Structure formats: structure tokens, C-alpha cells
């Protein structure tokens, strides 16, 4: 629908990391530059 | 009276000044400073000519806590160093005068000089940075920027400044200016940022200080002190008031004196009567004796025949005239702290220095520490230097060793720190401060005179706290905005917002303002508009505490993380309640975004190990690594569960599988028997459009627009369809929220400022693609390996986003 062929209104529901504030879910996004090696090394994905 | 000599070597007497200086500094720091910093207040604008005043340190313990807070160490260290340096000099001199020591000890003098010179240099750097680096909160949407870059700017600035001063030194050398004059001019130039800061702060705040101290001195409450002052407060206010009254006259005296000096330095010559006085020594210029005023008073006092009366009188007047700037800078550093905290310079004058947003000052201890740091480094550093110079050079440098009296230092330190150079430097620094003050004071006169028209409400905080306790009764118990947004009831939330903006009369004004701010903060956070949510959270924290304080603090942390400002997030995370799952999730996110710098504490690991939201976040990161759009975990019908589902559907759309996504959505709705879910319906319409069923999608969208015209995602969908020519645009929204769809703004530019974590609707410009990569890396996903390629390219991953959208 858009000239550059991006799915329409993707921004209305594409989220990254979701946390809650007083029970309300909020989106913190997900930086593309995430340092996946360090994240794994620090055990952040093994909780 | 000859100056004492400088003696080498070590004697027991040399230890005494150290002990005395350390003890005095310790007493000063533990007793005087916390007492002086009690009652710091912040004021911020809440309406036209209306300011709310709130107390930051209501007790001595509050002041002590503030002094111990994170980020205060540099300021405290600088202040103590300078204080100990000045006290060492003082006690060395006292020991000599009492006959307990034969002269100044070289180790003590060395320590004193270093302790005074270093803070003075830091003072220049701090003042320069505060005036040159753009004020916080004015250049970017995020309120703070605690980045390394900002600190580096300060260091770079001071290095450039030092280089410029060195350049000036050589230029003066080329012009055959004498060594002593070169020294005084260059040190004056080096210190000029601090001097200017002194003038700007005191000049722009003079009116507010004067009005406040006058009222307190009379025993009345002032705009900034909402209670009848006690006798001690009245006495202090009287001293401040008297000083403030004479400040412009003393400054005017300096200006006129400098003009006379420039015209003809021999214009003012003392009469024979003065020259014959035994205590009088001819000075190089009359600036060393307090300018025209000092000159005149010496002439006047010379008529007093009794030496015991005349001499102290003359000394007192000269001391005041010469050391006015130093004394005000040193003794009134606490008044300066009050001024900077109150942040009334904008209303009481023109040309002041803004160090922090006043709401941030109320809300964030790190900002309070920052302002106090400036007072202790930028302000006290230069004042202490001037005070020490004043002590050394007063009364024809009676306390300054010269020539052979310097001992081993004769051709070293004394060769540079000559009598003429130091005397000249003293009056230059003092005059510089006076001129800077006078300039800003004159500019501020007209503005300051309107201060009486402004209402400073010091009771609003107490009233609001009282009303807050009753708000459930006043407004009936209503569902919080966070619940409404979590349950996708945006229309109800926006209707509620309208009602809050209608207000409930003047009596509830204070409460209404806090409710508005609270509502806006939660709405913006729910929309992912973090820059705006951050502004509202800061305002809310400034307005009141309670439940909202914790919510606002969570919003501030989330905002910093969303803005990728991890340095800013650090102190904010430290203020959250630790045994709370919402805190633990944010702590995890902070470690995730900045894993090298931030360790996740075990207590948070324990909290999140059994959390369903965190399981899905971890799953999302693992799938990001492997480029998998859909989760294998069960989708839950909870507010976060629905968001995770819709987000996976977005990834499936990016991967080009809208029908599979539609099945997933419909199965979810069916299995949980969901009857009303506007956000889900918006996505359903989008999936039909993706699959080429435009008419079905448009019909669904129009139905949604008829039933939920205020829902932001419905408005987004209708806006996109209208721009593509498939339907009509909806009528503009009336809420105070500015919608990019409705506003006449260039939303392509506005997007990156408002939607910090959402990819833009179009990648029409390079900054939008870069924004997409930084906000959500999934934008590089196309289901054919583009995401893995983008991840490999790290910060250049956006280039893959650019090519992957042309799929």
C-alpha cells in the first residue's frame, strides 16, 4: 500500500521488549544493534 | 608591619594549621553546610504568572542525604579542598601573629596553593561548560543527556580555554607587557567564565532575593518561605538584605572607578593628610583600596584624629569593598543554591544560567546533586581563590612574603606570584564580578519589577496531598488509566481525559493539574510516545508523590531505556522499589540493552524467573537471533499476552505470510471467546489488506471508525487508508494530545521525535530507516535471511532494512 512496499500500519502492532507499568503493557522496542553475544554470556536468556 | 618569611623544614608548629584547618573544615561541612542547605525549594510554572513552590530539603537530614547522594562527590571534594587550602593559609598566618611560628612553612604553603588553585581551575571549567554547553531539556526531546559526550565537551572546552589563555600570554609578551601584568591578566582571563557566572546568577536573581529577604527580615513570610520566620532566620535575612542593598552601589563604584582609571590613573591622588597617616601605604592604583568609594572614605576617615578608631574603620571599609565579591561568593553560596534550585531567574531577571529543568530538580535527586555540584565547584572555587588572594594582598600585601623573605622560594614561586601581580589580580577579579553583576542587574530591572504580579503558591503541595487522600470520594472511584489502556479501552480513556480537562472548579485546581499530568503520562506511555511521557512523568513527580510517584518513576526508567539513554536510566533505576516484578523487568531490559555495562542482580533474576511476560521477552530475543517470527509458547489472553500475539503477527506480515497470521489471530479470538477487541480488529483489517482483500479491510476499518472513532490505532488505520484514497479522513481529535495524523505538521520529521520505539509508517527518508533499525530491529526481517544479515552489520544494519523493504 505504501510506495516503498512496507506493510501498512505495521507500527500499530510491531513491538519489541514488553514490560508493564502498573499492569499496562508498554513497548521498549528492540534496538537492532543488540549485543547478542554479551547477552548470552551474561546469562540474560537463561532465567 | 613586615610580612612573615617562608621557612623550609618541618617543625611541630607546622602541624597545628593542618589540624585546625581540617577540624574547621570538618565542623563546617558537618554542621554549617547541612544547616544552610535546609529548606531548599524548587519553583515551577503551572500557569500564567503562577508558580508552585515545593520544599526539597525540609530537614537537616534531608540536606545531609542530598550531600551524600550519588554524583555529589566531585562538588564536595572541590569545596573541601578549597576550604582547607584557604584555612591553611589563615591558620599559618594566625600562628605567626600569635608568635607560635617563625614563618610560613613551605609544605603548608604548597598544599594550600594546590588546594586553592585546583578548585579554581575546576571552577572555570564547570562555569564555562554550564554557560556554553546547551542547557538541558531545551535541545532534545529527552530531558537529560548524561552521555559521555556531554562530559567530554566540558573537558574539551576547558582545554581550548587554557590554550586561548596561553595564546594571550604570548601575545602580551610580544607586546612587551611586564611579567607581573601578564600573570594577572592571564589568570583573570582564565577565571573569567566563573566571574561571568557569578554576575549572571546574582544579577538575574537579585530582585527575587531582595524581595524575599526584605520580607523575612521584617518578620513576614516571603513568596519562597511560607511561614513566619524565627529570630535567627530574620537576622540572617537582614544580613543578606543589607548586602543585597549595597551590591548595586558597590558595583557602580567599581564601574566608575574603572572608567576613571582608564581615563587617567593619576586623577585621584590622596591629600597630604592621608599620605602622612602612619598606617597608610601608597598603592599602585586606587582600585586596590576599593575604587572611588574607598578613596573617598580614606580621605574622610583621615579627619578622625584617634588612630584606634580610624584604622579599624578604614580597614573594615576596604575589606568590604575589596572582598565583597569573594565574601558574597563564599558565604552566600547557599543563597546561590537556593536561587538555582528555585529557578526563578527567568521571572526575576534576564541572562541567568539554567542548569536543570525545575521539574527535574524536584523529581530527580541526580539533578539536585548536579545543581549543588555547580554551586560548590563553579561558584565556591573562584570565591575561595579571591578570598585567599584578599587575605594575602590586603593592606598593601602585609601578609605576603617578598624578596629575601621567600627563602628557598625567592626565585621560584615568589618570582611569579609577585606583590604587584597578586594585588592587580585581586582587584581585577573583584571588579570583574561587580561589572558582570551590574550588567545583568541593569538588564533584569524591568523584568524583576513585575515579580510582585506573580503568584508563588507554597501551600499547593500540602493542599494537593490533602485532596489526593479524598480524590476517590471527589471523583468517585474510577478505573485507573493504566487499566483502561491495558484493556484496550482507549475511547473511554480519552473521554475521561476530556472530563479532567473540563476541570472541577478553582478549589480543586491543584488536584486537577496533577490528574491531567498523570493521565497524559499514562496515555503517552501506552502509546509508546516516550519523550512526551517522560516530560509528564517529571511534571507529575514534581507535583506530588504517592502511588503516582512509583508509576512516574517506572515511566522515567522506561523512557530512558526507550531513548537508549542508558546513562540516564542508571540513577532512575536505582530509585525504583526493588522487590517488584515491574522493576525487575525494567532492570532486565536495562541489562539486555547494555549488557557490557550493566549486571542483572540475583534478586531480580529470582523475581523474573517465574514471570510469563519475561518468558515471552526472552523467547522474543532468542527468536530475533534466529529470525523466527512466530513463538512456540502459548499465546495468553492477558493485556501483555495480546500485545505479544499482535507483535508476532506484525513479524509474520513482514515475512509475507498474512493469511497464516490471520488464522492465528482468528483462532486466538475464537479460543478465548473474545467479543470486543478493537486493536485486534484493526490488525484483522490490516491482514485482509495485506492479502489483497482491500474491500474487506476497508469495510472492517470503516465499521471500527463508526464504533470507535477515538481509538488511536483505528485513527491510524483510517488515516493510512484515506491517504491511499480508500476512505474519508476522520474528523480531528479534540484531546490535548497532538496526533500526527491530524496535525498539520510534517509528520515524517515528527515521527522520530514522538514515536521513539515504533518503526515509521514509511521509509521514505534515510533518517526514518535508521530510526526503524534503532527502535525495532525486527524491521529488517523479511523471512528470507535479511535479519541475520542486518544483525551482522551492527550499527549499519539499517542499510539492510533499506534493501529488504524493496522486497
GROMACS .gro file of N, CA and C in nm, chain B residues 198-334:
model
  411
  245UNK      N    1   2.910   3.423   3.815
  245UNK     CA    2   2.874   3.494   3.938
  245UNK      C    3   2.779   3.609   3.904
  246UNK      N    4   2.820   3.690   3.806
  246UNK     CA    5   2.740   3.806   3.768
  246UNK      C    6   2.604   3.766   3.716
  247UNK      N    7   2.601   3.661   3.635
  247UNK     CA    8   2.474   3.620   3.574
  247UNK      C    9   2.376   3.568   3.679
  248UNK      N   10   2.427   3.487   3.769
  248UNK     CA   11   2.337   3.426   3.869
  248UNK      C   12   2.286   3.532   3.966
  249UNK      N   13   2.378   3.610   4.022
  249UNK     CA   14   2.334   3.708   4.121
  249UNK      C   15   2.258   3.825   4.058
  250UNK      N   16   2.302   3.865   3.938
  250UNK     CA   17   2.236   3.977   3.870
  250UNK      C   18   2.092   3.943   3.835
  251UNK      N   19   2.069   3.822   3.785
  251UNK     CA   20   1.934   3.786   3.741
  251UNK      C   21   1.844   3.748   3.858
  252UNK      N   22   1.902   3.713   3.971
  252UNK     CA   23   1.818   3.670   4.084
  252UNK      C   24   1.807   3.776   4.193
  253UNK      N   25   1.874   3.888   4.172
  253UNK     CA   26   1.881   3.991   4.275
  253UNK      C   27   1.743   4.034   4.324
  254UNK      N   28   1.653   4.057   4.226
  254UNK     CA   29   1.519   4.106   4.262
  254UNK      C   30   1.446   4.007   4.352
  255UNK      N   31   1.451   3.880   4.311
  255UNK     CA   32   1.379   3.777   4.388
  255UNK      C   33   1.438   3.765   4.527
  256UNK      N   34   1.571   3.765   4.534
  256UNK     CA   35   1.638   3.754   4.663
  256UNK      C   36   1.607   3.873   4.752
  257UNK      N   37   1.608   3.990   4.691
  257UNK     CA   38   1.585   4.115   4.766
  257UNK      C   39   1.444   4.115   4.824
  258UNK      N   40   1.346   4.084   4.740
  258UNK     CA   41   1.208   4.085   4.788
  258UNK      C   42   1.187   3.983   4.899
  259UNK      N   43   1.246   3.867   4.879
  259UNK     CA   44   1.227   3.760   4.976
  259UNK      C   45   1.296   3.795   5.108
  260UNK      N   46   1.422   3.837   5.100
  260UNK     CA   47   1.496   3.865   5.224
  260UNK      C   48   1.439   3.986   5.298
  261UNK      N   49   1.385   4.084   5.223
  261UNK     CA   50   1.326   4.203   5.287
  261UNK      C   51   1.205   4.161   5.373
  262UNK      N   52   1.122   4.074   5.315
  262UNK     CA   53   1.003   4.030   5.388
  262UNK      C   54   1.040   3.947   5.510
  263UNK      N   55   1.134   3.857   5.492
  263UNK     CA   56   1.173   3.772   5.606
  263UNK      C   57   1.237   3.858   5.715
  264UNK      N   58   1.319   3.953   5.672
  264UNK     CA   59   1.384   4.040   5.770
  264UNK      C   60   1.280   4.117   5.853
  265UNK      N   61   1.166   4.147   5.790
  265UNK     CA   62   1.059   4.218   5.861
  265UNK      C   63   0.975   4.124   5.948
  266UNK      N   64   1.004   3.998   5.938
  266UNK     CA   65   0.928   3.900   6.016
  266UNK      C   66   0.804   3.850   5.945
  267UNK      N   67   0.799   3.873   5.812
  267UNK     CA   68   0.683   3.826   5.735
  267UNK      C   69   0.722   3.705   5.650
  268UNK      N   70   0.623   3.621   5.616
  268UNK     CA   71   0.657   3.512   5.523
  268UNK      C   72   0.685   3.569   5.383
  269UNK      N   73   0.777   3.510   5.311
  269UNK     CA   74   0.809   3.560   5.176
  269UNK      C   75   0.749   3.465   5.073
  270UNK      N   76   0.753   3.503   4.946
  270UNK     CA   77   0.696   3.412   4.845
  270UNK      C   78   0.759   3.273   4.851
  271UNK      N   79   0.883   3.266   4.900
  271UNK     CA   80   0.952   3.137   4.899
  271UNK      C   81   0.961   3.073   5.038
  272UNK      N   82   0.919   3.144   5.139
  272UNK     CA   83   0.921   3.088   5.275
  272UNK      C   84   0.783   3.105   5.335
  273UNK      N   85   0.710   2.993   5.331
  273UNK     CA   86   0.569   3.005   5.364
  273UNK      C   87   0.542   3.001   5.515
  274UNK      N   88   0.628   3.054   5.596
  274UNK     CA   89   0.598   3.057   5.738
  274UNK      C   90   0.664   3.179   5.802
  275UNK      N   91   0.612   3.216   5.918
  275UNK     CA   92   0.669   3.331   5.990
  275UNK      C   93   0.811   3.292   6.031
  276UNK      N   94   0.910   3.372   5.994
  276UNK     CA   95   1.048   3.334   6.027
  276UNK      C   96   1.078   3.351   6.176
  277UNK      N   97   1.170   3.269   6.227
  277UNK     CA   98   1.211   3.287   6.366
  277UNK      C   99   1.320   3.395   6.373
  278UNK      N  100   1.366   3.425   6.494
  278UNK     CA  101   1.460   3.537   6.512
  278UNK      C  102   1.590   3.514   6.434
  279UNK      N  103   1.640   3.389   6.435
  279UNK     CA  104   1.766   3.361   6.365
  279UNK      C  105   1.749   3.382   6.214
  280UNK      N  106   1.636   3.330   6.162
  280UNK     CA  107   1.611   3.347   6.018
  280UNK      C  108   1.598   3.493   5.981
  281UNK      N  109   1.535   3.571   6.072
  281UNK     CA  110   1.521   3.715   6.048
  281UNK      C  111   1.658   3.782   6.044
  282UNK      N  112   1.745   3.742   6.137
  282UNK     CA  113   1.878   3.804   6.143
  282UNK      C  114   1.959   3.771   6.017
  283UNK      N  115   1.954   3.645   5.975
  283UNK     CA  116   2.028   3.605   5.853
  283UNK      C  117   1.973   3.681   5.733
  284UNK      N  118   1.839   3.689   5.726
  284UNK     CA  119   1.776   3.759   5.613
  284UNK      C  120   1.816   3.907   5.612
  285UNK      N  121   1.832   3.964   5.732
  285UNK     CA  122   1.871   4.104   5.740
  285UNK      C  123   2.012   4.125   5.683
  286UNK      N  124   2.102   4.033   5.717
  286UNK     CA  125   2.239   4.042   5.664
  286UNK      C  126   2.237   4.031   5.511
  287UNK      N  127   2.162   3.931   5.463
  287UNK     CA  128   2.152   3.912   5.318
  287UNK      C  129   2.091   4.037   5.255
  288UNK      N  130   1.987   4.089   5.320
  288UNK     CA  131   1.918   4.205   5.267
  288UNK      C  132   2.011   4.327   5.257
  289UNK      N  133   2.088   4.351   5.363
  289UNK     CA  134   2.180   4.466   5.362
  289UNK      C  135   2.285   4.451   5.253
  290UNK      N  136   2.335   4.329   5.239
  290UNK     CA  137   2.433   4.304   5.134
  290UNK      C  138   2.375   4.328   4.997
  291UNK      N  139   2.250   4.283   4.981
  291UNK     CA  140   2.184   4.300   4.851
  291UNK      C  141   2.162   4.446   4.820
  292UNK      N  142   2.128   4.524   4.923
  292UNK     CA  143   2.104   4.668   4.901
  292UNK      C  144   2.231   4.735   4.849
  293UNK      N  145   2.344   4.702   4.912
  293UNK     CA  146   2.467   4.773   4.874
  293UNK      C  147   2.531   4.719   4.746
  294UNK      N  148   2.492   4.595   4.708
  294UNK     CA  149   2.558   4.534   4.591
  294UNK      C  150   2.559   4.622   4.465
  295UNK      N  151   2.442   4.677   4.424
  295UNK     CA  152   2.446   4.760   4.302
  295UNK      C  153   2.533   4.885   4.318
  296UNK      N  154   2.533   4.943   4.440
  296UNK     CA  155   2.614   5.065   4.462
  296UNK      C  156   2.763   5.032   4.456
  297UNK      N  157   2.799   4.921   4.517
  297UNK     CA  158   2.940   4.879   4.514
  297UNK      C  159   2.982   4.850   4.370
  298UNK      N  160   2.891   4.788   4.296
  298UNK     CA  161   2.922   4.755   4.157
  298UNK      C  162   2.935   4.883   4.074
  299UNK      N  163   2.846   4.979   4.102
  299UNK     CA  164   2.852   5.107   4.030
  299UNK      C  165   2.984   5.178   4.062
  300UNK      N  166   3.024   5.171   4.187
  300UNK     CA  167   3.151   5.229   4.229
  300UNK      C  168   3.266   5.169   4.147
  301UNK      N  169   3.261   5.037   4.129
  301UNK     CA  170   3.366   4.970   4.053
  301UNK      C  171   3.368   5.019   3.908
  302UNK      N  172   3.247   5.029   3.851
  302UNK     CA  173   3.239   5.073   3.711
  302UNK      C  174   3.297   5.213   3.696
  303UNK      N  175   3.253   5.305   3.781
  303UNK     CA  176   3.300   5.443   3.772
  303UNK      C  177   3.450   5.450   3.796
  304UNK      N  178   3.497   5.369   3.892
  304UNK     CA  179   3.640   5.368   3.923
  304UNK      C  180   3.722   5.322   3.804
  305UNK      N  181   3.671   5.218   3.737
  305UNK     CA  182   3.743   5.167   3.621
  305UNK      C  183   3.747   5.271   3.510
  306UNK      N  184   3.635   5.343   3.494
  306UNK     CA  185   3.631   5.448   3.390
  306UNK      C  186   3.733   5.556   3.421
  307UNK      N  187   3.740   5.594   3.550
  307UNK     CA  188   3.838   5.697   3.590
  307UNK      C  189   3.979   5.644   3.567
  308UNK      N  190   4.000   5.515   3.601
  308UNK     CA  191   4.132   5.454   3.584
  308UNK      C  192   4.173   5.454   3.437
  309UNK      N  193   4.076   5.423   3.351
  309UNK     CA  194   4.106   5.420   3.208
  309UNK      C  195   4.137   5.560   3.157
  310UNK      N  196   4.064   5.659   3.212
  310UNK     CA  197   4.082   5.797   3.166
  310UNK      C  198   4.218   5.852   3.211
  311UNK      N  199   4.244   5.843   3.340
  311UNK     CA  200   4.373   5.891   3.391
  311UNK      C  201   4.395   5.832   3.531
  312UNK      N  202   4.491   5.741   3.541
  312UNK     CA  203   4.507   5.674   3.671
  312UNK      C  204   4.567   5.766   3.779
  313UNK      N  205   4.611   5.884   3.736
  313UNK     CA  206   4.664   5.978   3.836
  313UNK      C  207   4.562   6.085   3.874
  314UNK      N  208   4.438   6.064   3.830
  314UNK     CA  209   4.335   6.165   3.856
  314UNK      C  210   4.304   6.174   4.006
  315UNK      N  211   4.304   6.060   4.071
  315UNK     CA  212   4.272   6.059   4.213
  315UNK      C  213   4.401   6.040   4.293
  316UNK      N  214   4.449   6.146   4.352
  316UNK     CA  215   4.570   6.137   4.434
  316UNK      C  216   4.533   6.180   4.575
  317UNK      N  217   4.581   6.104   4.671
  317UNK     CA  218   4.545   6.133   4.810
  317UNK      C  219   4.607   6.266   4.857
  318UNK      N  220   4.537   6.326   4.952
  318UNK     CA  221   4.585   6.451   5.011
  318UNK      C  222   4.707   6.423   5.101
  319UNK      N  223   4.779   6.526   5.135
  319UNK     CA  224   4.896   6.510   5.222
  319UNK      C  225   4.855   6.452   5.357
  320UNK      N  226   4.732   6.487   5.398
  320UNK     CA  227   4.685   6.441   5.529
  320UNK      C  228   4.680   6.287   5.533
  321UNK      N  229   4.633   6.227   5.423
  321UNK     CA  230   4.626   6.081   5.416
  321UNK      C  231   4.767   6.024   5.405
  322UNK      N  232   4.846   6.085   5.320
  322UNK     CA  233   4.984   6.034   5.297
  322UNK      C  234   5.067   6.036   5.424
  323UNK      N  235   5.031   6.129   5.513
  323UNK     CA  236   5.108   6.139   5.638
  323UNK      C  237   5.061   6.040   5.743
  324UNK      N  238   4.949   5.972   5.718
  324UNK     CA  239   4.899   5.876   5.817
  324UNK      C  240   4.998   5.762   5.831
  325UNK      N  241   5.032   5.722   5.952
  325UNK     CA  242   5.133   5.617   5.969
  325UNK      C  243   5.088   5.481   5.912
  326UNK      N  244   4.956   5.454   5.913
  326UNK     CA  245   4.911   5.323   5.867
  326UNK      C  246   4.891   5.317   5.716
  327UNK      N  247   4.899   5.431   5.650
  327UNK     CA  248   4.871   5.431   5.507
  327UNK      C  249   4.997   5.409   5.424
  328UNK      N  250   4.984   5.322   5.324
  328UNK     CA  251   5.094   5.300   5.229
  328UNK      C  252   5.040   5.331   5.091
  329UNK      N  253   5.115   5.400   5.015
  329UNK     CA  254   5.071   5.439   4.881
  329UNK      C  255   5.050   5.314   4.794
  330UNK      N  256   4.935   5.308   4.728
  330UNK     CA  257   4.902   5.192   4.644
  330UNK      C  258   4.933   5.221   4.498
  331UNK      N  259   4.948   5.115   4.420
  331UNK     CA  260   4.976   5.132   4.277
  331UNK      C  261   4.858   5.201   4.208
  332UNK      N  262   4.739   5.156   4.236
  332UNK     CA  263   4.620   5.225   4.184
  332UNK      C  264   4.516   5.233   4.296
  333UNK      N  265   4.422   5.323   4.278
  333UNK     CA  266   4.318   5.335   4.381
  333UNK      C  267   4.221   5.217   4.378
  334UNK      N  268   4.232   5.130   4.275
  334UNK     CA  269   4.148   5.010   4.271
  334UNK      C  270   4.183   4.918   4.387
  335UNK      N  271   4.306   4.926   4.432
  335UNK     CA  272   4.349   4.839   4.542
  335UNK      C  273   4.294   4.885   4.676
  336UNK      N  274   4.235   5.004   4.678
  336UNK     CA  275   4.174   5.050   4.803
  336UNK      C  276   4.025   5.076   4.787
  337UNK      N  277   3.964   4.995   4.699
  337UNK     CA  278   3.817   5.000   4.688
  337UNK      C  279   3.764   5.106   4.595
  338UNK      N  280   3.843   5.146   4.496
  338UNK     CA  281   3.797   5.241   4.394
  338UNK      C  282   3.766   5.378   4.451
  339UNK      N  283   3.678   5.451   4.382
  339UNK     CA  284   3.648   5.589   4.420
  339UNK      C  285   3.590   5.595   4.561
  340UNK      N  286   3.502   5.497   4.592
  340UNK     CA  287   3.436   5.495   4.723
  340UNK      C  288   3.541   5.477   4.834
  341UNK      N  289   3.629   5.382   4.815
  341UNK     CA  290   3.734   5.358   4.914
  341UNK      C  291   3.826   5.478   4.927
  342UNK      N  292   3.859   5.536   4.812
  342UNK     CA  293   3.945   5.655   4.809
  342UNK      C  294   3.882   5.768   4.891
  343UNK      N  295   3.753   5.790   4.863
  343UNK     CA  296   3.681   5.897   4.932
  343UNK      C  297   3.671   5.872   5.082
  344UNK      N  298   3.643   5.747   5.118
  344UNK     CA  299   3.626   5.715   5.261
  344UNK      C  300   3.758   5.728   5.336
  345UNK      N  301   3.870   5.690   5.270
  345UNK     CA  302   4.001   5.706   5.335
  345UNK      C  303   4.027   5.855   5.361
  346UNK      N  304   3.991   5.936   5.258
  346UNK     CA  305   4.006   6.081   5.275
  346UNK      C  306   3.921   6.131   5.392
  347UNK      N  307   3.797   6.080   5.398
  347UNK     CA  308   3.704   6.123   5.502
  347UNK      C  309   3.752   6.079   5.640
  348UNK      N  310   3.790   5.950   5.648
  348UNK     CA  311   3.831   5.897   5.779
  348UNK      C  312   3.963   5.957   5.828
  349UNK      N  313   4.038   6.014   5.734
  349UNK     CA  314   4.167   6.073   5.777
  349UNK      C  315   4.148   6.192   5.870
  350UNK      N  316   4.023   6.243   5.873
  350UNK     CA  317   3.993   6.353   5.965
  350UNK      C  318   3.980   6.304   6.109
  351UNK      N  319   3.963   6.174   6.125
  351UNK     CA  320   3.949   6.120   6.261
  351UNK      C  321   4.088   6.118   6.325
  352UNK      N  322   4.105   6.191   6.433
  352UNK     CA  323   4.240   6.201   6.491
  352UNK      C  324   4.283   6.076   6.568
  353UNK      N  325   4.185   5.997   6.619
  353UNK     CA  326   4.221   5.884   6.705
  353UNK      C  327   4.252   5.761   6.617
  354UNK      N  328   4.377   5.716   6.623
  354UNK     CA  329   4.421   5.603   6.540
  354UNK      C  330   4.339   5.479   6.568
  355UNK      N  331   4.309   5.453   6.695
  355UNK     CA  332   4.234   5.333   6.734
  355UNK      C  333   4.095   5.325   6.672
  356UNK      N  334   4.040   5.441   6.637
  356UNK     CA  335   3.908   5.441   6.572
  356UNK      C  336   3.926   5.441   6.421
  357UNK      N  337   4.019   5.529   6.375
  357UNK     CA  338   4.036   5.550   6.231
  357UNK      C  339   4.084   5.423   6.160
  358UNK      N  340   4.184   5.360   6.216
  358UNK     CA  341   4.248   5.248   6.147
  358UNK      C  342   4.151   5.130   6.124
  359UNK      N  343   4.082   5.080   6.229
  359UNK     CA  344   3.989   4.968   6.202
  359UNK      C  345   3.875   5.007   6.109
  360UNK      N  346   3.834   5.135   6.118
  360UNK     CA  347   3.725   5.181   6.033
  360UNK      C  348   3.765   5.173   5.885
  361UNK      N  349   3.885   5.224   5.859
  361UNK     CA  350   3.936   5.223   5.721
  361UNK      C  351   3.954   5.078   5.675
  362UNK      N  352   4.011   4.996   5.763
  362UNK     CA  353   4.036   4.856   5.726
  362UNK      C  354   3.907   4.783   5.695
  363UNK      N  355   3.805   4.810   5.776
  363UNK     CA  356   3.677   4.741   5.755
  363UNK      C  357   3.617   4.779   5.621
  364UNK      N  358   3.616   4.909   5.592
  364UNK     CA  359   3.556   4.956   5.466
  364UNK      C  360   3.631   4.898   5.346
  365UNK      N  361   3.763   4.899   5.354
  365UNK     CA  362   3.843   4.848   5.242
  365UNK      C  363   3.821   4.698   5.225
  366UNK      N  364   3.816   4.631   5.339
  366UNK     CA  365   3.795   4.486   5.335
  366UNK      C  366   3.663   4.454   5.266
  367UNK      N  367   3.562   4.531   5.302
  367UNK     CA  368   3.430   4.506   5.243
  367UNK      C  369   3.431   4.535   5.094
  368UNK      N  370   3.489   4.650   5.058
  368UNK     CA  371   3.487   4.688   4.916
  368UNK      C  372   3.566   4.591   4.830
  369UNK      N  373   3.680   4.549   4.881
  369UNK     CA  374   3.766   4.461   4.802
  369UNK      C  375   3.714   4.319   4.799
  370UNK      N  376   3.663   4.276   4.914
  370UNK     CA  377   3.627   4.135   4.924
  370UNK      C  378   3.478   4.109   4.910
  371UNK      N  379   3.405   4.211   4.866
  371UNK     CA  380   3.262   4.196   4.852
  371UNK      C  381   3.225   4.074   4.767
  372UNK      N  382   3.289   4.064   4.652
  372UNK     CA  383   3.257   3.953   4.561
  372UNK      C  384   3.294   3.819   4.625
  373UNK      N  385   3.414   3.816   4.687
  373UNK     CA  386   3.459   3.690   4.747
  373UNK      C  387   3.369   3.648   4.861
  374UNK      N  388   3.334   3.744   4.946
  374UNK     CA  389   3.251   3.711   5.061
  374UNK      C  390   3.112   3.666   5.020
  375UNK      N  391   3.057   3.740   4.923
  375UNK     CA  392   2.924   3.701   4.877
  375UNK      C  393   2.931   3.563   4.812
  376UNK      N  394   3.036   3.543   4.732
  376UNK     CA  395   3.051   3.413   4.666
  376UNK      C  396   3.069   3.301   4.765
  377UNK      N  397   3.146   3.327   4.871
  377UNK     CA  398   3.176   3.221   4.967
  377UNK      C  399   3.063   3.201   5.068
  378UNK      N  400   3.024   3.311   5.132
  378UNK     CA  401   2.923   3.298   5.237
  378UNK      C  402   2.782   3.277   5.183
  379UNK      N  403   2.760   3.330   5.062
  379UNK     CA  404   2.626   3.322   5.008
  379UNK      C  405   2.611   3.211   4.905
  380UNK      N  406   2.705   3.117   4.909
  380UNK     CA  407   2.696   3.004   4.816
  380UNK      C  408   2.564   2.930   4.840
  381UNK      N  409   2.516   2.936   4.963
  381UNK     CA  410   2.390   2.869   4.995
  381UNK      C  411   2.272   2.946   4.940
   0.00000   0.00000   0.00000
